[in-house]
PDB file of C-alpha atoms in Angstrom:
ATOM      1  CA  MET A 745      10.099  23.522   7.370  1.00 44.00           C
ATOM      2  CA  ARG A 746      12.398  21.405   5.125  1.00 52.00           C
ATOM      3  CA  LEU A 747      12.898  17.714   4.737  1.00 58.00           C
ATOM      4  CA  ARG A 748      16.333  16.263   5.726  1.00 55.00           C
ATOM      5  CA  HIS A 749      18.116  14.880   2.587  1.00 54.00           C
ATOM      6  CA  SER A 750      20.932  12.345   2.175  1.00 51.00           C
ATOM      7  CA  ASN A 751      24.273  13.525   1.283  1.00 50.00           C
ATOM      8  CA  SER A 752      23.473  12.452  -2.400  1.00 56.00           C
ATOM      9  CA  GLY A 753      20.758  15.080  -2.567  1.00 62.00           C
ATOM     10  CA  ARG A 754      18.275  12.442  -3.319  1.00 81.00           C
ATOM     11  CA  LEU A 755      15.468  12.356  -0.562  1.00 90.00           C
ATOM     12  CA  ILE A 756      14.093   9.063   0.685  1.00 94.00           C
ATOM     13  CA  LEU A 757      11.115   9.849   2.507  1.00 96.00           C
ATOM     14  CA  GLY A 758       9.116   7.383   4.680  1.00 97.00           C
ATOM     15  CA  VAL A 759       5.330   8.151   4.718  1.00 98.00           C
ATOM     16  CA  THR A 760       3.350   6.430   7.459  1.00 98.00           C
ATOM     17  CA  GLY A 761      -0.142   6.922   9.181  1.00 97.00           C
ATOM     18  CA  VAL A 762      -3.146   4.985   9.938  1.00 96.00           C
ATOM     19  CA  ILE A 763      -5.517   3.474   7.447  1.00 93.00           C
ATOM     20  CA  GLY A 764      -7.374   6.106   5.453  1.00 92.00           C
ATOM     21  CA  ALA A 765      -5.253   9.085   6.706  1.00 95.00           C
ATOM     22  CA  GLY A 766      -4.068  10.137   3.258  1.00 95.00           C
ATOM     23  CA  LYS A 767      -0.780   8.430   2.777  1.00 96.00           C
ATOM     24  CA  SER A 768      -1.495   7.507  -0.773  1.00 95.00           C
ATOM     25  CA  THR A 769      -2.939  10.779  -1.628  1.00 96.00           C
ATOM     26  CA  LEU A 770       0.481  12.416  -0.555  1.00 97.00           C
ATOM     27  CA  CYS A 771       2.548   9.982  -2.451  1.00 98.00           C
ATOM     28  CA  GLU A 772       0.401  10.572  -5.574  1.00 97.00           C
ATOM     29  CA  TYR A 773       0.930  14.234  -5.230  1.00 97.00           C
ATOM     30  CA  LEU A 774       4.669  13.807  -4.857  1.00 96.00           C
ATOM     31  CA  GLU A 775       4.893  11.589  -7.696  1.00 95.00           C
ATOM     32  CA  ARG A 776       2.599  13.846  -9.882  1.00 95.00           C
ATOM     33  CA  GLU A 777       3.951  17.192  -8.891  1.00 94.00           C
ATOM     34  CA  HIS A 778       7.638  16.416  -7.775  1.00 93.00           C
ATOM     35  CA  GLY A 779       8.678  13.553  -9.726  1.00 92.00           C
ATOM     36  CA  PHE A 780       9.192  11.152  -6.884  1.00 95.00           C
ATOM     37  CA  ALA A 781       9.237   7.587  -7.279  1.00 95.00           C
ATOM     38  CA  TRP A 782       6.653   5.769  -5.056  1.00 96.00           C
ATOM     39  CA  ILE A 783       7.135   2.453  -3.491  1.00 97.00           C
ATOM     40  CA  HIS A 784       3.873   1.001  -1.883  1.00 97.00           C
ATOM     41  CA  ALA A 785       4.737  -1.608   0.634  1.00 95.00           C
ATOM     42  CA  ASP A 786       1.068  -2.691   0.825  1.00 93.00           C
ATOM     43  CA  LYS A 787       0.950  -3.455  -2.997  1.00 95.00           C
ATOM     44  CA  LEU A 788       4.155  -5.461  -2.688  1.00 96.00           C
ATOM     45  CA  VAL A 789       2.461  -7.581   0.103  1.00 96.00           C
ATOM     46  CA  HIS A 790      -0.627  -7.947  -2.140  1.00 95.00           C
ATOM     47  CA  ASP A 791       1.543  -9.441  -4.848  1.00 96.00           C
ATOM     48  CA  ILE A 792       3.389 -11.854  -2.596  1.00 98.00           C
ATOM     49  CA  TYR A 793       0.031 -13.070  -0.932  1.00 98.00           C
ATOM     50  CA  LYS A 794      -0.855 -14.544  -4.289  1.00 98.00           C
ATOM     51  CA  ARG A 795      -0.686 -18.305  -4.459  1.00 97.00           C
ATOM     52  CA  GLY A 796       2.848 -19.615  -5.269  1.00 96.00           C
ATOM     53  CA  GLN A 797       4.496 -16.590  -3.917  1.00 98.00           C
ATOM     54  CA  GLU A 798       6.546 -16.280  -0.513  1.00 97.00           C
ATOM     55  CA  GLY A 799       3.775 -14.473   1.438  1.00 98.00           C
ATOM     56  CA  TYR A 800       1.352 -16.952   0.720  1.00 98.00           C
ATOM     57  CA  GLU A 801       3.509 -19.853   1.799  1.00 98.00           C
ATOM     58  CA  ILE A 802       4.463 -17.901   4.907  1.00 98.00           C
ATOM     59  CA  ILE A 803       0.930 -17.282   6.028  1.00 98.00           C
ATOM     60  CA  ARG A 804      -0.054 -21.124   5.246  1.00 98.00           C
ATOM     61  CA  ARG A 805       3.151 -22.209   7.338  1.00 98.00           C
ATOM     62  CA  GLU A 806       2.527 -19.748  10.307  1.00 97.00           C
ATOM     63  CA  PHE A 807      -1.143 -19.614  10.521  1.00 98.00           C
ATOM     64  CA  GLY A 808      -2.482 -22.593   8.872  1.00 97.00           C
ATOM     65  CA  SER A 809      -4.393 -23.491   5.482  1.00 97.00           C
ATOM     66  CA  GLU A 810      -7.734 -21.769   6.586  1.00 97.00           C
ATOM     67  CA  PHE A 811      -5.984 -18.491   5.982  1.00 98.00           C
ATOM     68  CA  VAL A 812      -5.224 -19.059   2.362  1.00 97.00           C
ATOM     69  CA  GLY A 813      -7.688 -19.408  -0.430  1.00 95.00           C
ATOM     70  CA  GLU A 814      -7.219 -21.016  -4.084  1.00 95.00           C
ATOM     71  CA  GLU A 815      -5.781 -17.849  -5.429  1.00 97.00           C
ATOM     72  CA  GLU A 816      -4.422 -15.697  -2.637  1.00 97.00           C
ATOM     73  CA  VAL A 817      -4.289 -15.120   1.253  1.00 98.00           C
ATOM     74  CA  ASP A 818      -7.580 -14.663   2.833  1.00 96.00           C
ATOM     75  CA  ARG A 819      -6.785 -11.016   4.054  1.00 94.00           C
ATOM     76  CA  ALA A 820     -10.048 -10.616   5.592  1.00 92.00           C
ATOM     77  CA  ARG A 821      -9.664 -13.686   7.922  1.00 95.00           C
ATOM     78  CA  LEU A 822      -6.000 -12.980   8.828  1.00 96.00           C
ATOM     79  CA  ARG A 823      -7.044  -9.426   9.612  1.00 94.00           C
ATOM     80  CA  SER A 824     -10.111 -10.616  12.064  1.00 94.00           C
ATOM     81  CA  LEU A 825      -7.294 -12.879  13.777  1.00 96.00           C
ATOM     82  CA  VAL A 826      -4.671 -10.358  14.343  1.00 95.00           C
ATOM     83  CA  LEU A 827      -7.062  -7.615  15.385  1.00 93.00           C
ATOM     84  CA  GLY A 828      -8.426  -9.777  18.200  1.00 91.00           C
ATOM     85  CA  ASP A 829      -5.094 -11.182  19.417  1.00 94.00           C
ATOM     86  CA  ALA A 830      -1.845  -9.177  19.957  1.00 92.00           C
ATOM     87  CA  LEU A 831       0.215 -12.264  20.078  1.00 95.00           C
ATOM     88  CA  GLN A 832      -0.946 -13.109  16.815  1.00 96.00           C
ATOM     89  CA  LEU A 833      -0.229  -9.584  15.352  1.00 95.00           C
ATOM     90  CA  ARG A 834       3.384  -9.760  16.541  1.00 94.00           C
ATOM     91  CA  LYS A 835       3.738 -13.268  15.093  1.00 97.00           C
ATOM     92  CA  LEU A 836       2.535 -11.782  11.633  1.00 97.00           C
ATOM     93  CA  ASN A 837       4.855  -8.784  11.829  1.00 95.00           C
ATOM     94  CA  ALA A 838       7.750 -10.959  12.859  1.00 95.00           C
ATOM     95  CA  ALA A 839       7.087 -13.252   9.862  1.00 97.00           C
ATOM     96  CA  MET A 840       6.479 -10.641   7.230  1.00 97.00           C
ATOM     97  CA  GLN A 841       8.338  -7.502   8.026  1.00 95.00           C
ATOM     98  CA  PRO A 842      11.781  -9.012   6.892  1.00 96.00           C
ATOM     99  CA  VAL A 843      10.346 -10.112   3.725  1.00 97.00           C
ATOM    100  CA  ILE A 844       8.767  -6.609   2.856  1.00 97.00           C
ATOM    101  CA  THR A 845      11.886  -5.058   4.010  1.00 96.00           C
ATOM    102  CA  ASP A 846      13.971  -6.885   1.404  1.00 96.00           C
ATOM    103  CA  LEU A 847      11.364  -6.296  -1.295  1.00 96.00           C
ATOM    104  CA  VAL A 848      11.457  -2.466  -0.681  1.00 97.00           C
ATOM    105  CA  HIS A 849      15.255  -2.589  -0.584  1.00 96.00           C
ATOM    106  CA  LYS A 850      15.426  -4.241  -3.925  1.00 95.00           C
ATOM    107  CA  LYS A 851      12.941  -1.700  -5.354  1.00 94.00           C
ATOM    108  CA  ILE A 852      15.104   1.125  -4.066  1.00 93.00           C
ATOM    109  CA  VAL A 853      18.239  -0.484  -5.627  1.00 91.00           C
ATOM    110  CA  GLN A 854      16.482  -0.832  -8.883  1.00 90.00           C
ATOM    111  CA  LEU A 855      15.660   2.902  -8.880  1.00 89.00           C
ATOM    112  CA  LYS A 856      19.109   3.857  -7.965  1.00 84.00           C
ATOM    113  CA  GLU A 857      20.432   1.975 -10.997  1.00 83.00           C
ATOM    114  CA  GLY A 858      17.603   2.905 -13.291  1.00 72.00           C
ATOM    115  CA  GLY A 859      19.166   5.201 -15.612  1.00 62.00           C
ATOM    116  CA  ALA A 860      17.311   8.424 -15.999  1.00 58.00           C
ATOM    117  CA  GLY A 861      15.288   7.705 -12.940  1.00 56.00           C
ATOM    118  CA  ALA A 862      18.439   7.231 -10.744  1.00 64.00           C
ATOM    119  CA  GLN A 863      18.367  10.625  -9.402  1.00 71.00           C
ATOM    120  CA  LYS A 864      14.573  10.641  -8.386  1.00 84.00           C
ATOM    121  CA  SER A 865      13.726  11.202  -4.886  1.00 92.00           C
ATOM    122  CA  ILE A 866      11.757   8.123  -3.519  1.00 95.00           C
ATOM    123  CA  CYS A 867       8.659   8.096  -1.185  1.00 97.00           C
ATOM    124  CA  ILE A 868       7.927   4.823   0.596  1.00 98.00           C
ATOM    125  CA  GLU A 869       4.298   4.299   1.777  1.00 98.00           C
ATOM    126  CA  SER A 870       4.143   1.914   4.714  1.00 96.00           C
ATOM    127  CA  PHE A 871       3.012   1.700   8.174  1.00 93.00           C
ATOM    128  CA  TYR A 872       6.058   0.180   9.662  1.00 92.00           C
ATOM    129  CA  PHE A 873       9.368   2.130   9.691  1.00 95.00           C
ATOM    130  CA  ASP A 874      11.353  -0.026  12.458  1.00 89.00           C
ATOM    131  CA  GLU A 875      15.001   1.209  12.558  1.00 85.00           C
ATOM    132  CA  GLY A 876      16.485  -2.234  11.945  1.00 85.00           C
ATOM    133  CA  GLN A 877      14.079  -2.785   9.005  1.00 91.00           C
ATOM    134  CA  MET A 878      12.305  -0.179   6.677  1.00 93.00           C
ATOM    135  CA  GLY A 879      13.526   2.473   8.826  1.00 93.00           C
ATOM    136  CA  GLN A 880      17.076   2.115   7.744  1.00 94.00           C
ATOM    137  CA  PHE A 881      16.237   3.214   4.235  1.00 94.00           C
ATOM    138  CA  VAL A 882      14.663   6.618   4.815  1.00 95.00           C
ATOM    139  CA  ASP A 883      16.134  10.232   5.501  1.00 94.00           C
ATOM    140  CA  SER A 884      12.997  11.296   7.250  1.00 94.00           C
ATOM    141  CA  ILE A 885       9.572  10.082   8.250  1.00 96.00           C
ATOM    142  CA  LEU A 886       6.435  12.010   7.456  1.00 97.00           C
ATOM    143  CA  LEU A 887       3.217  11.089   9.297  1.00 98.00           C
ATOM    144  CA  VAL A 888      -0.086  11.830   7.686  1.00 98.00           C
ATOM    145  CA  ASP A 889      -2.811  12.203  10.351  1.00 96.00           C
ATOM    146  CA  ALA A 890      -6.548  13.019  10.806  1.00 95.00           C
ATOM    147  CA  PRO A 891      -9.396  12.641  13.308  1.00 95.00           C
ATOM    148  CA  THR A 892     -10.642   9.072  13.504  1.00 93.00           C
ATOM    149  CA  LYS A 893     -14.251  10.248  12.573  1.00 92.00           C
ATOM    150  CA  VAL A 894     -12.780  11.923   9.334  1.00 92.00           C
ATOM    151  CA  ILE A 895     -11.004   8.785   8.448  1.00 92.00           C
ATOM    152  CA  LYS A 896     -13.957   6.542   9.079  1.00 89.00           C
ATOM    153  CA  ALA A 897     -16.257   8.720   7.059  1.00 87.00           C
ATOM    154  CA  ARG A 898     -13.642   8.763   4.069  1.00 84.00           C
ATOM    155  CA  LEU A 899     -13.235   4.854   4.239  1.00 84.00           C
ATOM    156  CA  LEU A 900     -17.050   4.074   4.467  1.00 79.00           C
ATOM    157  CA  ALA A 901     -17.896   6.454   1.686  1.00 77.00           C
ATOM    158  CA  LYS A 902     -14.920   5.197  -0.706  1.00 67.00           C
ATOM    159  CA  ALA A 903     -16.452   2.959  -3.175  1.00 53.00           C
ATOM    160  CA  GLY A 904     -18.672   1.581  -0.284  1.00 48.00           C
ATOM    161  CA  ASN A 905     -15.844   0.683   1.795  1.00 50.00           C
ATOM    162  CA  GLU A 906     -13.616  -1.017  -0.891  1.00 52.00           C
ATOM    163  CA  ARG A 907     -11.708  -2.986   1.514  1.00 63.00           C
ATOM    164  CA  ASN A 908     -14.847  -4.556   2.827  1.00 71.00           C
ATOM    165  CA  ILE A 909     -13.792  -3.952   6.718  1.00 81.00           C
ATOM    166  CA  PRO A 910     -16.730  -4.156   9.061  1.00 84.00           C
ATOM    167  CA  GLU A 911     -16.998  -0.940  11.151  1.00 84.00           C
ATOM    168  CA  ALA A 912     -16.131  -2.550  14.372  1.00 86.00           C
ATOM    169  CA  GLU A 913     -12.820  -4.072  12.931  1.00 88.00           C
ATOM    170  CA  LEU A 914     -12.295  -0.648  11.369  1.00 88.00           C
ATOM    171  CA  ASP A 915     -12.436   1.031  14.945  1.00 90.00           C
ATOM    172  CA  LYS A 916     -10.090  -1.580  16.266  1.00 92.00           C
ATOM    173  CA  LEU A 917      -7.616  -1.442  13.364  1.00 92.00           C
ATOM    174  CA  ILE A 918      -7.419   2.527  13.648  1.00 93.00           C
ATOM    175  CA  LEU A 919      -6.829   2.228  17.343  1.00 92.00           C
ATOM    176  CA  ILE A 920      -4.209  -0.488  17.285  1.00 93.00           C
ATOM    177  CA  GLN A 921      -2.242   1.539  14.557  1.00 93.00           C
ATOM    178  CA  ARG A 922      -2.433   4.748  16.472  1.00 94.00           C
ATOM    179  CA  LEU A 923      -0.850   2.910  19.441  1.00 92.00           C
ATOM    180  CA  ASN A 924       1.738   1.485  17.098  1.00 91.00           C
ATOM    181  CA  LEU A 925       2.858   4.534  14.965  1.00 93.00           C
ATOM    182  CA  PRO A 926       6.432   4.889  14.289  1.00 92.00           C
ATOM    183  CA  LYS A 927       8.205   8.033  15.553  1.00 93.00           C
ATOM    184  CA  ALA A 928       7.791  10.859  12.929  1.00 95.00           C
ATOM    185  CA  ASP A 929      10.029  13.699  11.843  1.00 94.00           C
ATOM    186  CA  TYR A 930       6.983  15.594  10.471  1.00 95.00           C
ATOM    187  CA  VAL A 931       3.400  15.496  10.817  1.00 96.00           C
ATOM    188  CA  ILE A 932       0.802  16.920   8.417  1.00 97.00           C
ATOM    189  CA  ASP A 933      -2.828  17.033   9.447  1.00 96.00           C
ATOM    190  CA  ASN A 934      -5.156  15.894   6.597  1.00 96.00           C
ATOM    191  CA  ASN A 935      -8.303  17.220   8.129  1.00 93.00           C
ATOM    192  CA  ALA A 936      -9.774  19.727   5.465  1.00 91.00           C
ATOM    193  CA  THR A 937      -9.666  20.250   1.776  1.00 93.00           C
ATOM    194  CA  LEU A 938      -7.332  18.627  -0.662  1.00 93.00           C
ATOM    195  CA  SER A 939      -5.997  22.040  -1.712  1.00 95.00           C
ATOM    196  CA  ASP A 940      -5.083  22.632   2.226  1.00 96.00           C
ATOM    197  CA  PHE A 941      -3.484  19.162   2.349  1.00 96.00           C
ATOM    198  CA  PHE A 942      -1.268  19.980  -0.773  1.00 95.00           C
ATOM    199  CA  ALA A 943      -0.255  23.497   0.650  1.00 95.00           C
ATOM    200  CA  LYS A 944       0.921  21.699   3.964  1.00 94.00           C
ATOM    201  CA  ILE A 945       2.950  19.211   1.701  1.00 94.00           C
ATOM    202  CA  GLN A 946       4.312  22.124  -0.149  1.00 92.00           C
ATOM    203  CA  ASP A 947       5.350  23.809   3.101  1.00 92.00           C
ATOM    204  CA  VAL A 948       7.217  20.757   4.280  1.00 90.00           C
ATOM    205  CA  LEU A 949       9.116  20.533   0.937  1.00 87.00           C
ATOM    206  CA  GLU A 950      10.069  24.055   0.760  1.00 79.00           C
TER     207      GLU A 950
END
């Protein structure tokens, strides 16, 4: 199996999957072993959810002041809202996806114009790759998957569930994400050891 490349020879790979499937582990591997530049969409969101940033103002305007704190968006409160209301989830995506898409595009442009790093392949870690938005930037989409029970065990064991997501909300989040996964060109099952996972990544690359 071999990933599709652009005509320039530089690969821009979209990496998707539900929470805890192993997207970051895959991107870390590509960065470390193959010299990819890594764009982490959720980290970009975290930055703009801080007070005074665009995302913070969008959430306050669209959802109300109770969803923002003194320093940043109350992500736990916002998550509880959208997991319980499909209309609110669509509202959040409609408000934020164009902003995130623009940020990712700017990062890609910076990398392409970045001297020695201009020829690097790029992996974009994100859940959403809609064709008119993030999907327009990538040559291929790779889906990382794992059984739900494996994902939950990983997340709940990881630093005592570092995101502080209640288990009931975690079940709902995984289900909603599974129902809304983008169409992928390749799928890697991350259901065994790290060495097995890395071997599967190598198989896709080669």
